């Protein structure tokens, strides 16, 4: 059996650092209801979930928080925050924990994707010209093949668009046909969108 936690011995440096970066994050509002855990795809992986993670931050378990690999399992999808009745931004906590890890200790796959994004503007390393060619080619095929989509418009870096669509950068490379279904929906609802050339 483990010894009880002595709260006066815990330093809450991590919590204080997060509160400096996110001044409106009142972590003490947590009701410990566990609602955040219900929809979390990373819940119970590595014996951790959003509620436990947040409690550890609140209790000042800085050393344990900074070492938990769960920070890299979390998808940062924000389901926990959306479900939380107090709207606590747990993904922001995870983001800050990730930032405390030395570069050489971070997961190799994530590190590689980030390096690729810095070099090429996307995680797959697709040159911008190739991305634009793929988008134009798939759009032309849809216009030629599917009735009702003859005037389908797909653009890259169009100024004045209402929204920028950021799809998974893998799709233009490995599954370009998966781009079209979303375009068709956006076309039918007359959405004003464009792709950024840097994804």
PDB file of N, CA and C in Angstrom, residues 68-121:
ATOM      1  N   UNK A  68       4.494  11.369 -17.538  1.00  0.00           N
ATOM      2  CA  UNK A  68       3.503  10.427 -18.058  1.00  0.00           C
ATOM      3  C   UNK A  68       3.480  10.425 -19.589  1.00  0.00           C
ATOM      4  N   UNK A  69       3.669   9.255 -20.196  1.00  0.00           N
ATOM      5  CA  UNK A  69       3.599   9.170 -21.659  1.00  0.00           C
ATOM      6  C   UNK A  69       2.172   9.340 -22.180  1.00  0.00           C
ATOM      7  N   UNK A  70       1.193   9.385 -21.275  1.00  0.00           N
ATOM      8  CA  UNK A  70      -0.192   9.573 -21.699  1.00  0.00           C
ATOM      9  C   UNK A  70      -0.360  10.898 -22.451  1.00  0.00           C
ATOM     10  N   UNK A  71       0.481  11.858 -22.147  1.00  0.00           N
ATOM     11  CA  UNK A  71       0.405  13.147 -22.850  1.00  0.00           C
ATOM     12  C   UNK A  71       0.559  12.961 -24.360  1.00  0.00           C
ATOM     13  N   UNK A  72       1.240  11.906 -24.767  1.00  0.00           N
ATOM     14  CA  UNK A  72       1.446  11.645 -26.191  1.00  0.00           C
ATOM     15  C   UNK A  72       0.387  10.702 -26.755  1.00  0.00           C
ATOM     16  N   UNK A  73      -0.398  10.063 -25.901  1.00  0.00           N
ATOM     17  CA  UNK A  73      -1.491   9.189 -26.344  1.00  0.00           C
ATOM     18  C   UNK A  73      -2.751  10.027 -26.568  1.00  0.00           C
ATOM     19  N   UNK A  74      -2.898  11.082 -25.775  1.00  0.00           N
ATOM     20  CA  UNK A  74      -4.035  11.995 -25.914  1.00  0.00           C
ATOM     21  C   UNK A  74      -4.060  12.552 -27.335  1.00  0.00           C
ATOM     22  N   UNK A  75      -5.230  12.532 -27.967  1.00  0.00           N
ATOM     23  CA  UNK A  75      -5.353  13.033 -29.336  1.00  0.00           C
ATOM     24  C   UNK A  75      -5.583  14.542 -29.383  1.00  0.00           C
ATOM     25  N   UNK A  76      -5.805  15.144 -28.244  1.00  0.00           N
ATOM     26  CA  UNK A  76      -6.112  16.573 -28.126  1.00  0.00           C
ATOM     27  C   UNK A  76      -7.356  16.937 -28.941  1.00  0.00           C
ATOM     28  N   UNK A  77      -8.310  16.017 -28.980  1.00  0.00           N
ATOM     29  CA  UNK A  77      -9.538  16.214 -29.748  1.00  0.00           C
ATOM     30  C   UNK A  77     -10.498  17.189 -29.064  1.00  0.00           C
ATOM     31  N   UNK A  78     -10.296  17.441 -27.783  1.00  0.00           N
ATOM     32  CA  UNK A  78     -11.102  18.372 -26.980  1.00  0.00           C
ATOM     33  C   UNK A  78     -12.485  17.836 -26.616  1.00  0.00           C
ATOM     34  N   UNK A  79     -12.724  16.549 -26.780  1.00  0.00           N
ATOM     35  CA  UNK A  79     -14.001  15.991 -26.328  1.00  0.00           C
ATOM     36  C   UNK A  79     -14.156  16.185 -24.826  1.00  0.00           C
ATOM     37  N   UNK A  80     -13.051  16.054 -24.107  1.00  0.00           N
ATOM     38  CA  UNK A  80     -13.095  16.220 -22.652  1.00  0.00           C
ATOM     39  C   UNK A  80     -13.545  17.631 -22.295  1.00  0.00           C
ATOM     40  N   UNK A  81     -12.990  18.617 -22.958  1.00  0.00           N
ATOM     41  CA  UNK A  81     -13.351  20.006 -22.672  1.00  0.00           C
ATOM     42  C   UNK A  81     -14.798  20.278 -23.065  1.00  0.00           C
ATOM     43  N   UNK A  82     -15.216  19.753 -24.211  1.00  0.00           N
ATOM     44  CA  UNK A  82     -16.596  19.964 -24.655  1.00  0.00           C
ATOM     45  C   UNK A  82     -17.601  19.316 -23.717  1.00  0.00           C
ATOM     46  N   UNK A  83     -17.235  18.189 -23.115  1.00  0.00           N
ATOM     47  CA  UNK A  83     -18.140  17.497 -22.198  1.00  0.00           C
ATOM     48  C   UNK A  83     -18.112  18.093 -20.797  1.00  0.00           C
ATOM     49  N   UNK A  84     -17.032  18.741 -20.438  1.00  0.00           N
ATOM     50  CA  UNK A  84     -16.842  19.250 -19.076  1.00  0.00           C
ATOM     51  C   UNK A  84     -17.864  20.337 -18.742  1.00  0.00           C
ATOM     52  N   UNK A  85     -18.642  20.164 -17.665  1.00  0.00           N
ATOM     53  CA  UNK A  85     -19.611  21.202 -17.297  1.00  0.00           C
ATOM     54  C   UNK A  85     -18.939  22.515 -16.893  1.00  0.00           C
ATOM     55  N   UNK A  86     -17.661  22.463 -16.560  1.00  0.00           N
ATOM     56  CA  UNK A  86     -16.926  23.668 -16.170  1.00  0.00           C
ATOM     57  C   UNK A  86     -16.016  24.172 -17.296  1.00  0.00           C
ATOM     58  N   UNK A  87     -16.043  23.487 -18.448  1.00  0.00           N
ATOM     59  CA  UNK A  87     -15.276  23.878 -19.636  1.00  0.00           C
ATOM     60  C   UNK A  87     -13.774  24.009 -19.359  1.00  0.00           C
ATOM     61  N   UNK A  88     -13.222  23.068 -18.621  1.00  0.00           N
ATOM     62  CA  UNK A  88     -11.793  23.100 -18.317  1.00  0.00           C
ATOM     63  C   UNK A  88     -11.018  22.613 -19.537  1.00  0.00           C
ATOM     64  N   UNK A  89     -10.015  23.376 -19.917  1.00  0.00           N
ATOM     65  CA  UNK A  89      -9.260  23.109 -21.145  1.00  0.00           C
ATOM     66  C   UNK A  89      -8.135  22.101 -20.878  1.00  0.00           C
ATOM     67  N   UNK A  90      -8.491  20.838 -20.806  1.00  0.00           N
ATOM     68  CA  UNK A  90      -7.510  19.777 -20.557  1.00  0.00           C
ATOM     69  C   UNK A  90      -6.531  19.647 -21.726  1.00  0.00           C
ATOM     70  N   UNK A  91      -6.964  19.787 -22.992  1.00  0.00           N
ATOM     71  CA  UNK A  91      -5.983  19.718 -24.080  1.00  0.00           C
ATOM     72  C   UNK A  91      -4.860  20.752 -23.935  1.00  0.00           C
ATOM     73  N   UNK A  92      -5.176  21.916 -23.393  1.00  0.00           N
ATOM     74  CA  UNK A  92      -4.134  22.927 -23.184  1.00  0.00           C
ATOM     75  C   UNK A  92      -3.130  22.440 -22.142  1.00  0.00           C
ATOM     76  N   UNK A  93      -3.611  21.723 -21.126  1.00  0.00           N
ATOM     77  CA  UNK A  93      -2.693  21.143 -20.137  1.00  0.00           C
ATOM     78  C   UNK A  93      -1.785  20.118 -20.806  1.00  0.00           C
ATOM     79  N   UNK A  94      -2.382  19.265 -21.624  1.00  0.00           N
ATOM     80  CA  UNK A  94      -1.603  18.238 -22.324  1.00  0.00           C
ATOM     81  C   UNK A  94      -0.555  18.903 -23.213  1.00  0.00           C
ATOM     82  N   UNK A  95      -0.968  19.946 -23.918  1.00  0.00           N
ATOM     83  CA  UNK A  95      -0.045  20.681 -24.785  1.00  0.00           C
ATOM     84  C   UNK A  95       1.152  21.194 -23.980  1.00  0.00           C
ATOM     85  N   UNK A  96       0.876  21.747 -22.819  1.00  0.00           N
ATOM     86  CA  UNK A  96       1.953  22.274 -21.983  1.00  0.00           C
ATOM     87  C   UNK A  96       2.843  21.169 -21.427  1.00  0.00           C
ATOM     88  N   UNK A  97       2.270  20.018 -21.104  1.00  0.00           N
ATOM     89  CA  UNK A  97       3.093  18.892 -20.644  1.00  0.00           C
ATOM     90  C   UNK A  97       4.014  18.440 -21.770  1.00  0.00           C
ATOM     91  N   UNK A  98       3.478  18.332 -22.967  1.00  0.00           N
ATOM     92  CA  UNK A  98       4.313  17.919 -24.105  1.00  0.00           C
ATOM     93  C   UNK A  98       5.507  18.857 -24.271  1.00  0.00           C
ATOM     94  N   UNK A  99       5.268  20.132 -24.037  1.00  0.00           N
ATOM     95  CA  UNK A  99       6.329  21.114 -24.184  1.00  0.00           C
ATOM     96  C   UNK A  99       7.449  20.968 -23.173  1.00  0.00           C
ATOM     97  N   UNK A 100       7.193  20.259 -22.072  1.00  0.00           N
ATOM     98  CA  UNK A 100       8.239  20.084 -21.054  1.00  0.00           C
ATOM     99  C   UNK A 100       9.156  18.908 -21.370  1.00  0.00           C
ATOM    100  N   UNK A 101       8.764  18.061 -22.308  1.00  0.00           N
ATOM    101  CA  UNK A 101       9.580  16.888 -22.636  1.00  0.00           C
ATOM    102  C   UNK A 101      10.777  17.308 -23.478  1.00  0.00           C
ATOM    103  N   UNK A 102      11.964  16.824 -23.155  1.00  0.00           N
ATOM    104  CA  UNK A 102      13.125  17.099 -24.016  1.00  0.00           C
ATOM    105  C   UNK A 102      12.875  16.508 -25.409  1.00  0.00           C
ATOM    106  N   UNK A 103      13.353  17.180 -26.427  1.00  0.00           N
ATOM    107  CA  UNK A 103      13.099  16.753 -27.808  1.00  0.00           C
ATOM    108  C   UNK A 103      13.458  15.293 -28.044  1.00  0.00           C
ATOM    109  N   UNK A 104      14.581  14.846 -27.527  1.00  0.00           N
ATOM    110  CA  UNK A 104      15.023  13.475 -27.784  1.00  0.00           C
ATOM    111  C   UNK A 104      14.184  12.426 -27.062  1.00  0.00           C
ATOM    112  N   UNK A 105      13.330  12.836 -26.137  1.00  0.00           N
ATOM    113  CA  UNK A 105      12.461  11.901 -25.414  1.00  0.00           C
ATOM    114  C   UNK A 105      11.052  11.855 -26.005  1.00  0.00           C
ATOM    115  N   UNK A 106      10.757  12.746 -26.920  1.00  0.00           N
ATOM    116  CA  UNK A 106       9.428  12.785 -27.529  1.00  0.00           C
ATOM    117  C   UNK A 106       9.283  11.618 -28.503  1.00  0.00           C
ATOM    118  N   UNK A 107       8.051  11.136 -28.733  1.00  0.00           N
ATOM    119  CA  UNK A 107       7.857  10.002 -29.644  1.00  0.00           C
ATOM    120  C   UNK A 107       8.433  10.278 -31.033  1.00  0.00           C
ATOM    121  N   UNK A 108       9.174   9.307 -31.519  1.00  0.00           N
ATOM    122  CA  UNK A 108       9.891   9.451 -32.787  1.00  0.00           C
ATOM    123  C   UNK A 108       8.948   9.775 -33.951  1.00  0.00           C
ATOM    124  N   UNK A 109       7.811   9.091 -34.024  1.00  0.00           N
ATOM    125  CA  UNK A 109       6.877   9.316 -35.131  1.00  0.00           C
ATOM    126  C   UNK A 109       6.323  10.731 -35.143  1.00  0.00           C
ATOM    127  N   UNK A 110       5.946  11.228 -33.984  1.00  0.00           N
ATOM    128  CA  UNK A 110       5.416  12.592 -33.892  1.00  0.00           C
ATOM    129  C   UNK A 110       6.513  13.596 -34.214  1.00  0.00           C
ATOM    130  N   UNK A 111       7.692  13.352 -33.688  1.00  0.00           N
ATOM    131  CA  UNK A 111       8.832  14.239 -33.947  1.00  0.00           C
ATOM    132  C   UNK A 111       9.131  14.288 -35.451  1.00  0.00           C
ATOM    133  N   UNK A 112       9.096  13.126 -36.104  1.00  0.00           N
ATOM    134  CA  UNK A 112       9.348  13.067 -37.544  1.00  0.00           C
ATOM    135  C   UNK A 112       8.300  13.824 -38.343  1.00  0.00           C
ATOM    136  N   UNK A 113       7.024  13.672 -37.963  1.00  0.00           N
ATOM    137  CA  UNK A 113       5.951  14.393 -38.658  1.00  0.00           C
ATOM    138  C   UNK A 113       6.111  15.899 -38.493  1.00  0.00           C
ATOM    139  N   UNK A 114       6.482  16.317 -37.290  1.00  0.00           N
ATOM    140  CA  UNK A 114       6.681  17.753 -37.038  1.00  0.00           C
ATOM    141  C   UNK A 114       7.848  18.292 -37.857  1.00  0.00           C
ATOM    142  N   UNK A 115       8.937  17.546 -37.895  1.00  0.00           N
ATOM    143  CA  UNK A 115      10.099  17.970 -38.689  1.00  0.00           C
ATOM    144  C   UNK A 115       9.730  18.077 -40.168  1.00  0.00           C
ATOM    145  N   UNK A 116       8.966  17.093 -40.641  1.00  0.00           N
ATOM    146  CA  UNK A 116       8.526  17.091 -42.037  1.00  0.00           C
ATOM    147  C   UNK A 116       7.648  18.312 -42.317  1.00  0.00           C
ATOM    148  N   UNK A 117       6.775  18.644 -41.370  1.00  0.00           N
ATOM    149  CA  UNK A 117       5.888  19.796 -41.538  1.00  0.00           C
ATOM    150  C   UNK A 117       6.692  21.089 -41.613  1.00  0.00           C
ATOM    151  N   UNK A 118       7.708  21.196 -40.788  1.00  0.00           N
ATOM    152  CA  UNK A 118       8.559  22.393 -40.810  1.00  0.00           C
ATOM    153  C   UNK A 118       9.260  22.509 -42.162  1.00  0.00           C
ATOM    154  N   UNK A 119       9.735  21.384 -42.678  1.00  0.00           N
ATOM    155  CA  UNK A 119      10.458  21.388 -43.957  1.00  0.00           C
ATOM    156  C   UNK A 119       9.539  21.628 -45.157  1.00  0.00           C
ATOM    157  N   UNK A 120       8.396  20.924 -45.179  1.00  0.00           N
ATOM    158  CA  UNK A 120       7.575  20.902 -46.394  1.00  0.00           C
ATOM    159  C   UNK A 120       6.216  21.576 -46.263  1.00  0.00           C
ATOM    160  N   UNK A 121       5.800  21.914 -45.046  1.00  0.00           N
ATOM    161  CA  UNK A 121       4.494  22.535 -44.876  1.00  0.00           C
ATOM    162  C   UNK A 121       3.381  21.544 -44.606  1.00  0.00           C
TER     163      UNK A 121
END
